[in-house]
Every structure is written in structure tokens, then in C-alpha cells.
Amino acid sequence: MFFDTTFLKNDEIQLFLEKTAEGNEEKGWVPAYHFAICNLEGTKMGTCDLRLGHNDKLYFGGNIGYRVEESYRGHHYAEKACLLLFELAKKHELGDLIITCNPDNYPSRKTCEYAGGELLEVAELPADSDMRVRGETKKCIYRFEL
């Protein structure tokens, strides 16, 4: 089910697998990889994850999530991590991916644009969405053709 991930690196960053998670059909969760985004010396600069599959929850939550620590922002590390995760997604034959972000999160929107995403819509979150509990109401939905 899960592949070796040691190839997830480029000339600036490497993704270190921190854990994998099995899916839970009842909750609508799919299997996922969780990584540390590190420089080539191994310093952790952020995190990212790849969720394997497609369902209604992932349309709003996305196949990829990322966070770069504030002191490392501005170097396109999230975009570079996404591009590496695209290679892993291809191994899983996903075909396409969704990445979402809040409409007012302009750095994340730029990350999606730089990585080649197509903005499908700014969607209203469903009334029963877990994200609404956190006060979120809308998501920018970006699609990436692998």
C-alpha cells in the first residue's frame, strides 16, 4: 500500500517520512503519508502530507496539506514539497489532486498557482464540515493534473 519515499528530495529540500496512517471508511478518511520538510542538512522547516484517494471530504480538505515554519517562509518550500509529493501521487496512479486553502491565505494561493494548479472555484463549505467548527466557511479548490 505505502511506497518507499527516500526518493523525495531535490537540490534544496528532502521529505522525511514521519508516519503513515491507514484510512477509516466510516469517517471518510483515506490512507496518508506525513512528512517533515527538511533542508539537505536535515533541519526541519515544516510539514506536509499526501492523502491517497478521492471523496467528498477531500474535495474540500485536499489531497495535500502543508505548513512551513515562519522563519523559513518566502523560499517556495511548500511549492517544492508539493512538486515532490506529485511524484509520489503518480506512483499511486491518482491521476489528479486537489489542494485547498482559505480564500484569504494569499501565500497558500500563490503556492497552488506556482505549482501549476487550476482554480476550480471558491466553494462554500458544507454545513456538516469539520472545518466549519474552526470557523472556516469557504475554500479555494485547486486541481492539479498529474
Coordinates of N, CA and C in Angstrom, one line a residue:
M1 N 0.8 -1.2 0.0 CA 0.0 0.0 0.0 C 0.9 1.3 0.0
F2 N 1.8 1.4 0.9 CA 2.7 2.5 1.0 C 4.0 2.2 0.3
F3 N 4.5 3.2 -0.4 CA 5.8 3.0 -1.1 C 7.0 3.6 -0.3
D4 N 8.2 3.2 -0.7 CA 9.4 3.8 -0.2 C 9.4 5.2 -0.7
T5 N 9.8 6.1 0.2 CA 9.8 7.6 -0.1 C 11.1 8.2 0.0
T6 N 12.2 7.5 0.0 CA 13.5 8.1 0.1 C 13.9 8.9 -1.1
F7 N 13.2 8.7 -2.2 CA 13.5 9.5 -3.4 C 12.9 10.9 -3.4
L8 N 12.2 11.3 -2.4 CA 11.5 12.6 -2.3 C 12.5 13.7 -1.8
K9 N 13.3 14.1 -2.8 CA 14.3 15.1 -2.5 C 14.7 15.8 -3.8
N10 N 15.2 17.0 -3.7 CA 15.7 17.7 -4.8 C 17.0 18.4 -4.4
D11 N 17.5 19.4 -5.1 CA 18.7 20.1 -4.7 C 18.6 21.0 -3.5
E12 N 17.4 21.2 -2.9 CA 17.2 22.1 -1.8 C 16.6 21.5 -0.6
I13 N 15.6 20.6 -0.8 CA 14.8 20.0 0.3 C 14.7 18.5 0.1
Q14 N 14.4 17.9 1.3 CA 14.1 16.5 1.3 C 12.9 16.3 2.2
L15 N 12.1 15.3 1.9 CA 10.9 15.0 2.7 C 11.2 13.7 3.5
F16 N 11.1 13.8 4.8 CA 11.4 12.7 5.7 C 10.0 12.1 6.2
L17 N 9.8 10.9 5.9 CA 8.6 10.2 6.4 C 8.5 10.2 7.9
E18 N 7.5 10.8 8.5 CA 7.3 10.8 9.9 C 6.4 9.7 10.3
K19 N 5.3 9.4 9.5 CA 4.4 8.3 9.8 C 3.5 8.1 8.6
T20 N 2.8 7.0 8.6 CA 1.7 6.7 7.6 C 0.5 6.5 8.5
A21 N -0.7 6.7 7.8 CA -1.9 6.5 8.5 C -2.9 5.7 7.6
E22 N -3.4 4.6 8.2 CA -4.4 3.9 7.4 C -5.7 4.7 7.3
G23 N -6.5 4.4 6.3 CA -7.8 5.1 6.1 C -8.8 4.6 7.1
N24 N -9.9 5.3 7.2 CA -11.1 4.9 8.0 C -12.3 5.2 7.2
E25 N -12.9 4.2 6.5 CA -14.0 4.4 5.6 C -15.2 5.1 6.3
E26 N -15.5 4.7 7.6 CA -16.6 5.3 8.3 C -16.5 6.8 8.5
K27 N -15.3 7.3 8.7 CA -15.1 8.7 8.9 C -14.7 9.4 7.5
G28 N -14.6 8.6 6.5 CA -14.3 9.3 5.2 C -12.8 9.6 5.0
W29 N -12.0 9.0 5.9 CA -10.5 9.2 5.8 C -9.9 8.2 4.9
V30 N -8.9 8.7 4.1 CA -8.1 7.8 3.2 C -6.7 7.6 3.8
P31 N -6.0 6.6 3.3 CA -4.6 6.4 3.8 C -3.8 7.7 3.5
A32 N -2.8 7.9 4.3 CA -2.0 9.2 4.1 C -0.5 9.0 4.6
Y33 N 0.3 9.7 4.0 CA 1.7 9.9 4.3 C 1.9 11.2 5.0
H34 N 2.7 11.3 6.1 CA 3.0 12.5 6.8 C 4.5 12.7 6.8
F35 N 5.0 13.9 6.4 CA 6.4 14.2 6.2 C 6.8 15.4 6.9
A36 N 8.1 15.4 7.3 CA 8.8 16.7 7.6 C 9.5 17.2 6.4
I37 N 9.3 18.5 6.2 CA 10.1 19.2 5.1 C 11.4 19.7 5.7
C38 N 12.5 19.1 5.2 CA 13.8 19.5 5.7 C 14.7 20.0 4.7
N39 N 15.7 20.8 5.1 CA 16.8 21.1 4.2 C 17.7 19.9 4.0
L40 N 18.7 20.0 3.2 CA 19.6 18.9 3.0 C 20.4 18.5 4.1
E41 N 20.6 19.4 5.1 CA 21.3 19.1 6.4 C 20.4 18.4 7.4
G42 N 19.1 18.3 7.1 CA 18.1 17.6 8.0 C 17.4 18.5 8.9
T43 N 17.5 19.8 8.8 CA 16.8 20.7 9.7 C 15.3 20.8 9.2
K44 N 14.5 20.5 10.2 CA 13.0 20.6 9.9 C 12.5 22.0 9.7
M45 N 11.9 22.2 8.5 CA 11.4 23.6 8.2 C 9.9 23.6 8.1
G46 N 9.3 22.5 8.1 CA 7.8 22.5 8.0 C 7.3 21.0 7.9
T47 N 6.1 20.9 7.6 CA 5.4 19.6 7.4 C 4.6 19.6 6.2
C48 N 4.3 18.4 5.7 CA 3.4 18.2 4.6 C 2.8 16.8 4.6
D49 N 1.7 16.6 4.0 CA 1.1 15.3 3.9 C 0.4 15.0 2.6
L50 N 0.3 13.8 2.2 CA -0.4 13.3 1.0 C -1.4 12.4 1.4
R51 N -2.7 12.7 1.0 CA -3.8 11.8 1.3 C -4.2 11.1 0.0
L52 N -4.3 9.8 0.1 CA -4.4 8.9 -1.1 C -5.9 8.6 -1.4
G53 N -6.4 9.2 -2.5 CA -7.8 8.8 -2.9 C -8.6 10.1 -3.2
H54 N -9.8 9.9 -3.5 CA -10.7 11.0 -3.8 C -12.1 10.7 -3.2
N55 N -12.7 11.7 -2.5 CA -14.0 11.6 -1.9 C -14.5 13.0 -1.7
D56 N -15.7 13.1 -1.2 CA -16.3 14.4 -1.0 C -15.6 15.2 0.0
K57 N -15.1 14.6 1.1 CA -14.3 15.3 2.1 C -13.0 15.8 1.6
L58 N -12.4 15.1 0.7 CA -11.1 15.5 0.2 C -11.3 16.6 -0.9
Y59 N -12.5 16.8 -1.4 CA -12.7 17.9 -2.4 C -12.5 19.2 -1.6
F60 N -13.0 19.2 -0.4 CA -12.9 20.4 0.5 C -11.6 20.5 1.3
G61 N -11.1 19.3 1.7 CA -9.9 19.2 2.5 C -8.6 19.1 1.8
G62 N -8.7 18.5 0.5 CA -7.5 18.4 -0.3 C -6.7 17.1 -0.1
N63 N -5.9 16.8 -1.1 CA -5.1 15.6 -1.1 C -3.7 16.0 -0.5
I64 N -3.3 17.2 -0.5 CA -2.1 17.7 0.1 C -2.3 18.8 1.1
G65 N -1.6 18.7 2.2 CA -1.6 19.8 3.2 C -0.2 20.1 3.4
Y66 N 0.1 21.4 3.8 CA 1.5 21.8 4.1 C 1.5 22.9 5.0
R67 N 2.6 23.1 5.7 CA 2.9 24.2 6.6 C 4.4 24.4 6.7
V68 N 4.8 25.6 6.5 CA 6.2 26.0 6.6 C 6.4 26.9 7.8
E69 N 7.3 26.6 8.6 CA 7.6 27.4 9.8 C 7.9 28.8 9.4
E70 N 7.5 29.8 10.1 CA 7.6 31.2 9.8 C 9.0 31.6 9.4
S71 N 10.0 31.2 10.1 CA 11.3 31.6 9.8 C 11.9 31.1 8.5
Y72 N 11.2 30.1 7.8 CA 11.6 29.5 6.6 C 10.7 29.9 5.4
R73 N 9.7 30.8 5.6 CA 8.8 31.2 4.6 C 9.5 32.1 3.6
G74 N 8.9 32.1 2.4 CA 9.4 33.0 1.3 C 10.4 32.4 0.4
H75 N 10.7 31.1 0.5 CA 11.6 30.4 -0.3 C 10.9 29.3 -1.2
H76 N 9.6 29.3 -1.2 CA 8.8 28.4 -2.1 C 9.0 26.9 -1.6
Y77 N 9.3 26.7 -0.3 CA 9.4 25.3 0.2 C 8.1 24.5 0.1
A78 N 7.0 25.2 0.3 CA 5.7 24.5 0.2 C 5.5 24.0 -1.2
E79 N 5.8 24.9 -2.2 CA 5.6 24.5 -3.6 C 6.6 23.4 -4.0
K80 N 7.8 23.5 -3.5 CA 8.8 22.4 -3.8 C 8.4 21.1 -3.2
A81 N 7.8 21.1 -2.0 CA 7.3 19.9 -1.4 C 6.2 19.3 -2.1
C82 N 5.3 20.2 -2.6 CA 4.1 19.7 -3.4 C 4.6 19.0 -4.7
L83 N 5.6 19.6 -5.3 CA 6.1 19.0 -6.6 C 6.7 17.6 -6.3
L84 N 7.4 17.5 -5.2 CA 7.9 16.1 -4.8 C 6.7 15.2 -4.5
L85 N 5.7 15.7 -3.8 CA 4.5 14.8 -3.5 C 3.8 14.4 -4.7
F86 N 3.8 15.2 -5.8 CA 3.2 14.9 -7.0 C 3.8 13.6 -7.6
E87 N 5.1 13.5 -7.4 CA 5.8 12.3 -7.9 C 5.3 11.0 -7.2
L88 N 5.1 11.2 -5.9 CA 4.6 10.0 -5.1 C 3.2 9.7 -5.5
A89 N 2.4 10.8 -5.7 CA 1.0 10.6 -6.1 C 0.9 9.8 -7.4
K90 N 1.8 10.1 -8.3 CA 1.9 9.4 -9.6 C 2.1 7.9 -9.4
K91 N 3.0 7.6 -8.5 CA 3.2 6.1 -8.2 C 1.9 5.5 -7.7
H92 N 1.1 6.2 -7.1 CA -0.2 5.7 -6.6 C -1.3 5.8 -7.7
E93 N -0.9 6.3 -8.9 CA -1.8 6.4 -10.0 C -3.1 7.2 -9.7
L94 N -2.9 8.3 -9.0 CA -4.0 9.2 -8.6 C -4.6 10.0 -9.8
G95 N -3.8 10.3 -10.8 CA -4.3 11.0 -12.0 C -4.4 12.5 -11.8
D96 N -5.1 12.9 -10.7 CA -5.2 14.3 -10.4 C -5.3 14.5 -8.9
L97 N -5.0 15.7 -8.4 CA -5.0 16.0 -7.0 C -5.8 17.3 -6.8
I98 N -6.3 17.4 -5.5 CA -6.9 18.7 -5.1 C -6.1 19.2 -3.9
I99 N -5.8 20.5 -4.0 CA -5.2 21.2 -2.8 C -6.2 22.4 -2.6
T100 N -6.5 22.6 -1.3 CA -7.4 23.7 -0.9 C -6.7 24.6 0.1
C101 N -7.3 25.8 0.1 CA -6.8 26.8 1.1 C -7.9 27.8 1.3
N102 N -7.8 28.5 2.4 CA -8.7 29.6 2.7 C -8.6 30.7 1.7
P103 N -9.6 31.4 1.3 CA -9.5 32.5 0.3 C -8.6 33.6 0.7
D104 N -8.5 33.9 2.0 CA -7.7 35.0 2.4 C -6.2 34.6 2.7
N105 N -5.9 33.3 2.4 CA -4.5 32.8 2.6 C -3.7 33.0 1.3
Y106 N -3.3 34.2 1.1 CA -2.7 34.6 -0.2 C -1.4 33.8 -0.4
P107 N -0.5 33.6 0.6 CA 0.7 32.8 0.3 C 0.4 31.4 -0.2
S108 N -0.7 30.8 0.4 CA -1.0 29.4 0.0 C -1.6 29.4 -1.4
R109 N -2.4 30.4 -1.7 CA -3.0 30.6 -3.0 C -1.8 30.7 -4.1
K110 N -0.8 31.5 -3.7 CA 0.3 31.6 -4.6 C 1.1 30.3 -4.8
T111 N 1.2 29.5 -3.7 CA 1.8 28.2 -3.8 C 1.1 27.3 -4.8
C112 N -0.2 27.3 -4.7 CA -1.0 26.5 -5.6 C -0.8 27.0 -7.1
E113 N -0.8 28.3 -7.3 CA -0.6 28.8 -8.6 C 0.8 28.5 -9.2
Y114 N 1.8 28.7 -8.3 CA 3.2 28.4 -8.8 C 3.4 26.9 -9.1
A115 N 2.7 26.1 -8.4 CA 2.8 24.6 -8.6 C 2.0 24.1 -9.7
G116 N 1.2 25.1 -10.4 CA 0.5 24.7 -11.6 C -1.0 24.3 -11.4
G117 N -1.5 24.7 -10.3 CA -2.9 24.4 -10.0 C -3.9 25.3 -10.8
E118 N -5.0 24.7 -11.1 CA -6.1 25.4 -11.8 C -7.2 25.6 -10.7
L119 N -7.5 26.9 -10.5 CA -8.6 27.2 -9.5 C -9.9 26.8 -10.1
L120 N -10.5 25.8 -9.5 CA -11.9 25.4 -9.9 C -13.0 26.3 -9.4
E121 N -12.9 26.7 -8.1 CA -13.9 27.5 -7.6 C -13.5 27.9 -6.2
V122 N -14.2 28.9 -5.7 CA -14.2 29.3 -4.2 C -15.5 28.7 -3.7
A123 N -15.4 27.6 -3.0 CA -16.6 26.9 -2.6 C -17.0 27.1 -1.2
E124 N -18.3 27.2 -1.0 CA -18.9 27.3 0.4 C -18.7 25.9 1.0
L125 N -18.2 25.8 2.2 CA -18.1 24.5 2.9 C -19.4 24.0 3.3
P126 N -19.6 22.7 3.2 CA -20.9 22.0 3.6 C -21.2 22.3 5.0
A127 N -22.5 22.4 5.4 CA -22.9 22.7 6.7 C -22.3 21.7 7.7
D128 N -22.1 20.4 7.4 CA -21.6 19.4 8.3 C -20.1 19.3 8.3
S129 N -19.4 20.2 7.6 CA -18.0 20.1 7.6 C -17.3 20.3 8.9
D130 N -16.3 19.5 9.2 CA -15.5 19.7 10.4 C -14.8 21.0 10.4
M131 N -14.5 21.5 9.3 CA -13.8 22.8 9.2 C -14.6 24.0 9.6
R132 N -15.9 23.8 9.5 CA -16.8 24.9 10.0 C -16.7 25.1 11.5
V133 N -16.4 24.0 12.2 CA -16.3 24.1 13.7 C -15.1 25.1 14.0
R134 N -14.1 25.1 13.1 CA -13.0 26.0 13.3 C -13.2 27.4 12.8
G135 N -14.5 27.7 12.3 CA -14.8 29.0 11.9 C -14.6 29.2 10.4
E136 N -14.2 28.2 9.6 CA -14.0 28.4 8.2 C -15.3 28.2 7.5
T137 N -15.5 29.0 6.4 CA -16.7 29.0 5.6 C -16.5 28.7 4.2
K138 N -15.4 29.0 3.6 CA -15.1 28.8 2.2 C -13.7 28.3 2.0
K139 N -13.5 27.6 0.8 CA -12.2 27.1 0.4 C -12.0 27.4 -1.0
C140 N -10.8 27.7 -1.4 CA -10.3 27.8 -2.8 C -10.0 26.4 -3.1
I141 N -10.5 25.9 -4.2 CA -10.3 24.5 -4.7 C -9.4 24.5 -5.9
Y142 N -8.2 24.0 -5.8 CA -7.3 23.9 -6.9 C -7.1 22.5 -7.3
R143 N -7.1 22.3 -8.6 CA -6.9 20.9 -9.2 C -5.6 20.9 -9.9
F144 N -4.9 19.8 -9.8 CA -3.6 19.5 -10.4 C -3.7 18.2 -11.2
E145 N -3.4 18.4 -12.5 CA -3.4 17.2 -13.4 C -2.0 16.6 -13.3
L146 N -1.9 15.3 -12.9 CA -0.6 14.6 -12.8 C -0.3 14.1 -14.2

